[in-house]
Amino acid sequence: MPIDAEPSAATYWERRYADEQRMWSGRVNAVLADVAAQLVPGTALDLGCGEGGDVLWLAGQGWTATGVDLSPTAAARGDAAAAAAGLDTRTRFVAADLATWEPGERFDLVTASFLQSWPVEIPREAILRRATGFVASGGHLLVTAHAAAPHAHDHEHAQEHEHDLDGYRFPTPEDDLRALDLDASWEVVAAELRPRAVPRDDGSVHELLDSVVLVRRA
């Protein structure tokens, strides 16, 4: 690959994970915890699972959960964390490209939490559209996205253009509903913006804004 060539998304994210001992906190995403707490545990699929925080939380709540991520390092960390927590019989981690991966089964809950990539893009809308085919009858699909810059130091970029971060356009709930391209067999349970307060190390609070889409297959 030429020195000045842009890396693929797979190369970019594998480098990101490999360069750090741990990327994420390991805590469950708040929207997922809120939604899943209202459902009867069954089978779950987490798209873009990272190091597996959501997968492990779901397993701890009685779900049988599969996580898929583009980075082999991230998937391996999920496996290791599940084994350490004694949850490996209820979890599975797969390193794969969500643009082409096929699960071979349908799930009661499919979730994509902050499945967003910059500066290297992924075919996010196509991945979300494919995800509708992974949901079992009576199951739910939950899409949670950053609706604005997720970090305090990004605010300057966000102010230059309402939905841009270095050229990145943050999705709205309406954007993600259009991407899903649902037919009449689906019910839209929620499509909304939700504020979220995140405490900083210095004791202050950073306000974030999430786009939340929850749909149910009949």
mmCIF file of C-alpha atoms in Angstrom:
data_model
loop_
_atom_site.group_PDB
_atom_site.id
_atom_site.type_symbol
_atom_site.label_atom_id
_atom_site.label_comp_id
_atom_site.label_asym_id
_atom_site.label_seq_id
_atom_site.Cartn_x
_atom_site.Cartn_y
_atom_site.Cartn_z
ATOM 1 C CA MET A 1 0.000 0.000 0.000
ATOM 2 C CA PRO A 2 1.488 3.416 -0.903
ATOM 3 C CA ILE A 3 2.570 5.480 2.083
ATOM 4 C CA ASP A 4 0.008 8.200 1.380
ATOM 5 C CA ALA A 5 -2.888 5.787 0.711
ATOM 6 C CA GLU A 6 -5.841 5.912 3.085
ATOM 7 C CA PRO A 7 -6.058 2.693 5.123
ATOM 8 C CA SER A 8 -9.112 0.496 4.864
ATOM 9 C CA ALA A 9 -11.579 0.600 7.731
ATOM 10 C CA ALA A 10 -10.385 -2.860 8.806
ATOM 11 C CA THR A 11 -6.750 -1.753 8.879
ATOM 12 C CA TYR A 12 -7.555 1.527 10.622
ATOM 13 C CA TRP A 13 -9.593 -0.016 13.450
ATOM 14 C CA GLU A 14 -7.255 -2.941 13.985
ATOM 15 C CA ARG A 15 -4.380 -0.474 14.392
ATOM 16 C CA ARG A 16 -6.450 1.592 16.833
ATOM 17 C CA TYR A 17 -7.167 -1.392 19.049
ATOM 18 C CA ALA A 18 -3.699 -2.923 18.746
ATOM 19 C CA ASP A 19 -2.057 0.373 19.740
ATOM 20 C CA GLU A 20 -3.959 0.590 23.049
ATOM 21 C CA GLN A 21 -4.249 -1.851 25.923
ATOM 22 C CA ARG A 22 -7.918 -0.968 26.254
ATOM 23 C CA MET A 23 -10.063 1.320 24.103
ATOM 24 C CA TRP A 24 -13.402 1.510 25.935
ATOM 25 C CA SER A 25 -14.657 1.544 29.522
ATOM 26 C CA GLY A 26 -16.360 -1.858 29.402
ATOM 27 C CA ARG A 27 -19.583 -0.357 30.774
ATOM 28 C CA VAL A 28 -22.856 -1.090 29.013
ATOM 29 C CA ASN A 29 -24.280 1.658 26.809
ATOM 30 C CA ALA A 30 -27.083 3.371 28.711
ATOM 31 C CA VAL A 31 -29.694 3.207 25.945
ATOM 32 C CA LEU A 32 -29.142 -0.523 25.458
ATOM 33 C CA ALA A 33 -29.433 -1.171 29.202
ATOM 34 C CA ASP A 34 -32.690 0.775 29.325
ATOM 35 C CA VAL A 35 -34.220 -1.035 26.342
ATOM 36 C CA ALA A 36 -33.018 -4.554 27.167
ATOM 37 C CA ALA A 37 -34.250 -4.277 30.750
ATOM 38 C CA GLN A 38 -37.791 -4.120 29.366
ATOM 39 C CA LEU A 39 -37.419 -7.254 27.220
ATOM 40 C CA VAL A 40 -37.480 -10.963 27.993
ATOM 41 C CA PRO A 41 -33.905 -12.271 27.569
ATOM 42 C CA GLY A 42 -33.314 -14.398 24.499
ATOM 43 C CA THR A 43 -30.674 -14.242 21.788
ATOM 44 C CA ALA A 44 -28.858 -10.993 21.034
ATOM 45 C CA LEU A 45 -26.451 -9.724 18.395
ATOM 46 C CA ASP A 46 -24.223 -6.675 18.902
ATOM 47 C CA LEU A 47 -22.938 -5.115 15.672
ATOM 48 C CA GLY A 48 -19.595 -3.339 16.055
ATOM 49 C CA CYS A 49 -19.169 -4.774 19.554
ATOM 50 C CA GLY A 50 -15.695 -3.393 20.230
ATOM 51 C CA GLU A 51 -14.180 -5.086 23.272
ATOM 52 C CA GLY A 52 -17.515 -6.581 24.253
ATOM 53 C CA GLY A 53 -18.890 -4.449 27.072
ATOM 54 C CA ASP A 54 -22.476 -4.657 25.832
ATOM 55 C CA VAL A 55 -22.203 -8.357 24.988
ATOM 56 C CA LEU A 56 -20.965 -9.193 28.478
ATOM 57 C CA TRP A 57 -23.689 -7.094 30.100
ATOM 58 C CA LEU A 58 -26.372 -8.838 28.030
ATOM 59 C CA ALA A 59 -24.973 -12.244 28.954
ATOM 60 C CA GLY A 60 -25.008 -11.237 32.607
ATOM 61 C CA GLN A 61 -28.698 -10.402 32.244
ATOM 62 C CA GLY A 62 -29.526 -13.845 30.900
ATOM 63 C CA TRP A 63 -29.149 -13.284 27.149
ATOM 64 C CA THR A 64 -27.151 -15.506 24.835
ATOM 65 C CA ALA A 65 -25.146 -12.847 23.042
ATOM 66 C CA THR A 66 -22.973 -12.669 19.926
ATOM 67 C CA GLY A 67 -20.671 -9.752 19.195
ATOM 68 C CA VAL A 68 -19.174 -8.922 15.804
ATOM 69 C CA ASP A 69 -16.385 -6.433 15.188
ATOM 70 C CA LEU A 70 -14.092 -5.530 12.315
ATOM 71 C CA SER A 71 -11.023 -5.778 14.561
ATOM 72 C CA PRO A 72 -9.658 -9.231 15.497
ATOM 73 C CA THR A 73 -7.938 -7.650 18.505
ATOM 74 C CA ALA A 74 -11.232 -6.254 19.785
ATOM 75 C CA ALA A 75 -13.008 -9.601 19.318
ATOM 76 C CA ALA A 76 -10.190 -11.458 21.094
ATOM 77 C CA ARG A 77 -10.438 -9.059 24.042
ATOM 78 C CA GLY A 78 -14.156 -9.719 24.220
ATOM 79 C CA ASP A 79 -13.505 -13.454 24.332
ATOM 80 C CA ALA A 80 -10.939 -13.026 27.091
ATOM 81 C CA ALA A 81 -13.209 -10.771 29.145
ATOM 82 C CA ALA A 82 -16.086 -13.237 28.819
ATOM 83 C CA ALA A 83 -13.890 -16.105 29.994
ATOM 84 C CA ALA A 84 -12.613 -14.054 32.944
ATOM 85 C CA ALA A 85 -16.195 -13.212 33.950
ATOM 86 C CA GLY A 86 -17.393 -16.811 33.574
ATOM 87 C CA LEU A 87 -19.735 -15.806 30.751
ATOM 88 C CA ASP A 88 -18.056 -17.610 27.866
ATOM 89 C CA THR A 89 -20.855 -20.197 27.607
ATOM 90 C CA ARG A 90 -23.347 -17.402 26.891
ATOM 91 C CA THR A 91 -21.207 -15.336 24.530
ATOM 92 C CA ARG A 92 -19.543 -15.581 21.143
ATOM 93 C CA PHE A 93 -17.259 -13.068 19.451
ATOM 94 C CA VAL A 94 -16.632 -12.896 15.724
ATOM 95 C CA ALA A 95 -14.080 -10.799 13.809
ATOM 96 C CA ALA A 96 -15.771 -9.971 10.508
ATOM 97 C CA ASP A 97 -16.762 -7.232 8.083
ATOM 98 C CA LEU A 98 -20.398 -6.340 8.736
ATOM 99 C CA ALA A 99 -20.790 -5.286 5.111
ATOM 100 C CA THR A 100 -20.642 -8.965 4.089
ATOM 101 C CA TRP A 101 -20.987 -11.101 7.251
ATOM 102 C CA GLU A 102 -23.981 -13.441 7.508
ATOM 103 C CA PRO A 103 -25.006 -14.855 10.913
ATOM 104 C CA GLY A 104 -26.904 -17.924 9.735
ATOM 105 C CA GLU A 105 -29.636 -17.302 12.329
ATOM 106 C CA ARG A 106 -32.021 -14.608 13.530
ATOM 107 C CA PHE A 107 -31.920 -12.882 16.906
ATOM 108 C CA ASP A 108 -34.470 -11.566 19.388
ATOM 109 C CA LEU A 109 -32.470 -8.367 19.794
ATOM 110 C CA VAL A 110 -30.027 -6.816 17.343
ATOM 111 C CA THR A 111 -28.206 -3.745 18.581
ATOM 112 C CA ALA A 112 -25.791 -1.283 17.008
ATOM 113 C CA SER A 113 -24.442 1.190 19.527
ATOM 114 C CA PHE A 114 -22.373 4.036 18.061
ATOM 115 C CA LEU A 115 -21.581 2.081 14.905
ATOM 116 C CA GLN A 116 -19.805 5.112 13.439
ATOM 117 C CA SER A 117 -16.353 5.525 11.964
ATOM 118 C CA TRP A 118 -14.245 8.577 11.224
ATOM 119 C CA PRO A 119 -11.975 9.619 9.588
ATOM 120 C CA VAL A 120 -12.194 6.291 7.718
ATOM 121 C CA GLU A 121 -15.743 5.568 6.606
ATOM 122 C CA ILE A 122 -17.718 2.337 6.729
ATOM 123 C CA PRO A 123 -20.858 1.583 4.664
ATOM 124 C CA ARG A 124 -22.995 2.280 7.734
ATOM 125 C CA GLU A 125 -26.379 2.677 6.052
ATOM 126 C CA ALA A 126 -25.942 -0.551 4.100
ATOM 127 C CA ILE A 127 -24.905 -2.381 7.284
ATOM 128 C CA LEU A 128 -27.981 -1.138 9.134
ATOM 129 C CA ARG A 129 -30.226 -2.155 6.248
ATOM 130 C CA ARG A 130 -28.694 -5.649 6.260
ATOM 131 C CA ALA A 131 -29.230 -5.832 10.025
ATOM 132 C CA THR A 132 -32.998 -5.847 9.578
ATOM 133 C CA GLY A 133 -32.603 -9.319 8.079
ATOM 134 C CA PHE A 134 -30.964 -10.570 11.282
ATOM 135 C CA VAL A 135 -34.020 -9.896 13.491
ATOM 136 C CA ALA A 136 -36.355 -12.744 14.419
ATOM 137 C CA SER A 137 -40.130 -12.453 14.272
ATOM 138 C CA GLY A 138 -41.234 -10.453 17.304
ATOM 139 C CA GLY A 139 -37.662 -9.229 17.821
ATOM 140 C CA HIS A 140 -36.221 -5.748 18.114
ATOM 141 C CA LEU A 141 -33.516 -3.741 16.349
ATOM 142 C CA LEU A 142 -31.933 -0.922 18.353
ATOM 143 C CA VAL A 143 -29.713 1.686 16.689
ATOM 144 C CA THR A 144 -28.018 4.234 18.950
ATOM 145 C CA ALA A 145 -25.767 6.856 17.377
ATOM 146 C CA HIS A 146 -23.869 9.986 18.268
ATOM 147 C CA ALA A 147 -26.138 12.783 17.070
ATOM 148 C CA ALA A 148 -23.450 15.389 17.781
ATOM 149 C CA ALA A 149 -19.740 15.478 18.552
ATOM 150 C CA PRO A 150 -19.131 12.954 21.347
ATOM 151 C CA HIS A 151 -16.193 14.696 23.040
ATOM 152 C CA ALA A 152 -15.762 18.127 24.519
ATOM 153 C CA HIS A 153 -12.727 18.919 22.362
ATOM 154 C CA ASP A 154 -14.834 18.335 19.248
ATOM 155 C CA HIS A 155 -17.198 21.235 19.941
ATOM 156 C CA GLU A 156 -15.305 23.690 17.724
ATOM 157 C CA HIS A 157 -15.769 21.413 14.735
ATOM 158 C CA ALA A 158 -19.413 20.819 15.608
ATOM 159 C CA GLN A 159 -20.100 24.553 15.755
ATOM 160 C CA GLU A 160 -18.653 25.111 12.290
ATOM 161 C CA HIS A 161 -21.383 22.867 10.849
ATOM 162 C CA GLU A 162 -24.232 21.480 12.922
ATOM 163 C CA HIS A 163 -23.794 17.820 12.031
ATOM 164 C CA ASP A 164 -20.163 17.707 10.850
ATOM 165 C CA LEU A 165 -16.991 16.565 12.558
ATOM 166 C CA ASP A 166 -14.057 16.920 10.174
ATOM 167 C CA GLY A 167 -16.512 16.312 7.346
ATOM 168 C CA TYR A 168 -18.498 13.668 9.197
ATOM 169 C CA ARG A 169 -22.279 14.055 9.174
ATOM 170 C CA PHE A 170 -23.958 12.826 12.329
ATOM 171 C CA PRO A 171 -27.148 10.844 11.670
ATOM 172 C CA THR A 172 -30.575 11.882 12.890
ATOM 173 C CA PRO A 173 -33.272 9.368 13.885
ATOM 174 C CA GLU A 174 -34.961 10.124 10.566
ATOM 175 C CA ASP A 175 -31.726 9.357 8.707
ATOM 176 C CA ASP A 176 -31.433 5.963 10.362
ATOM 177 C CA LEU A 177 -35.093 5.107 9.757
ATOM 178 C CA ARG A 178 -34.570 5.870 6.067
ATOM 179 C CA ALA A 179 -31.440 3.709 6.064
ATOM 180 C CA LEU A 180 -33.373 0.768 7.531
ATOM 181 C CA ASP A 181 -35.932 1.016 4.708
ATOM 182 C CA LEU A 182 -38.586 -0.832 6.723
ATOM 183 C CA ASP A 183 -41.650 -2.454 5.209
ATOM 184 C CA ALA A 184 -45.120 -2.786 6.740
ATOM 185 C CA SER A 185 -44.056 -5.758 8.872
ATOM 186 C CA TRP A 186 -42.161 -3.420 11.215
ATOM 187 C CA GLU A 187 -43.358 -1.191 14.058
ATOM 188 C CA VAL A 188 -41.409 1.940 14.984
ATOM 189 C CA VAL A 189 -41.259 1.895 18.791
ATOM 190 C CA ALA A 190 -39.021 4.962 19.174
ATOM 191 C CA ALA A 191 -37.218 7.419 16.909
ATOM 192 C CA GLU A 192 -35.893 10.285 18.970
ATOM 193 C CA LEU A 193 -32.986 12.325 20.269
ATOM 194 C CA ARG A 194 -31.981 11.625 23.858
ATOM 195 C CA PRO A 195 -29.647 13.775 25.979
ATOM 196 C CA ARG A 196 -27.070 11.994 28.098
ATOM 197 C CA ALA A 197 -24.894 13.415 30.875
ATOM 198 C CA VAL A 198 -21.379 11.980 31.241
ATOM 199 C CA PRO A 199 -19.261 12.860 34.313
ATOM 200 C CA ARG A 200 -15.694 14.025 33.686
ATOM 201 C CA ASP A 201 -12.692 13.213 35.869
ATOM 202 C CA ASP A 202 -12.684 16.781 37.205
ATOM 203 C CA GLY A 203 -16.236 16.402 38.550
ATOM 204 C CA SER A 204 -17.935 18.408 35.817
ATOM 205 C CA VAL A 205 -20.553 16.954 33.498
ATOM 206 C CA HIS A 206 -20.431 16.759 29.705
ATOM 207 C CA GLU A 207 -23.792 16.769 27.927
ATOM 208 C CA LEU A 208 -24.077 14.428 24.935
ATOM 209 C CA LEU A 209 -26.863 13.858 22.441
ATOM 210 C CA ASP A 210 -27.787 10.408 21.139
ATOM 211 C CA SER A 211 -29.990 9.411 18.231
ATOM 212 C CA VAL A 212 -32.135 6.424 19.196
ATOM 213 C CA VAL A 213 -34.157 4.227 16.839
ATOM 214 C CA LEU A 214 -35.964 1.157 18.176
ATOM 215 C CA VAL A 215 -38.058 -0.950 15.822
ATOM 216 C CA ARG A 216 -39.908 -4.261 16.220
ATOM 217 C CA ARG A 217 -40.520 -6.941 13.611
ATOM 218 C CA ALA A 218 -44.057 -8.367 13.663
#
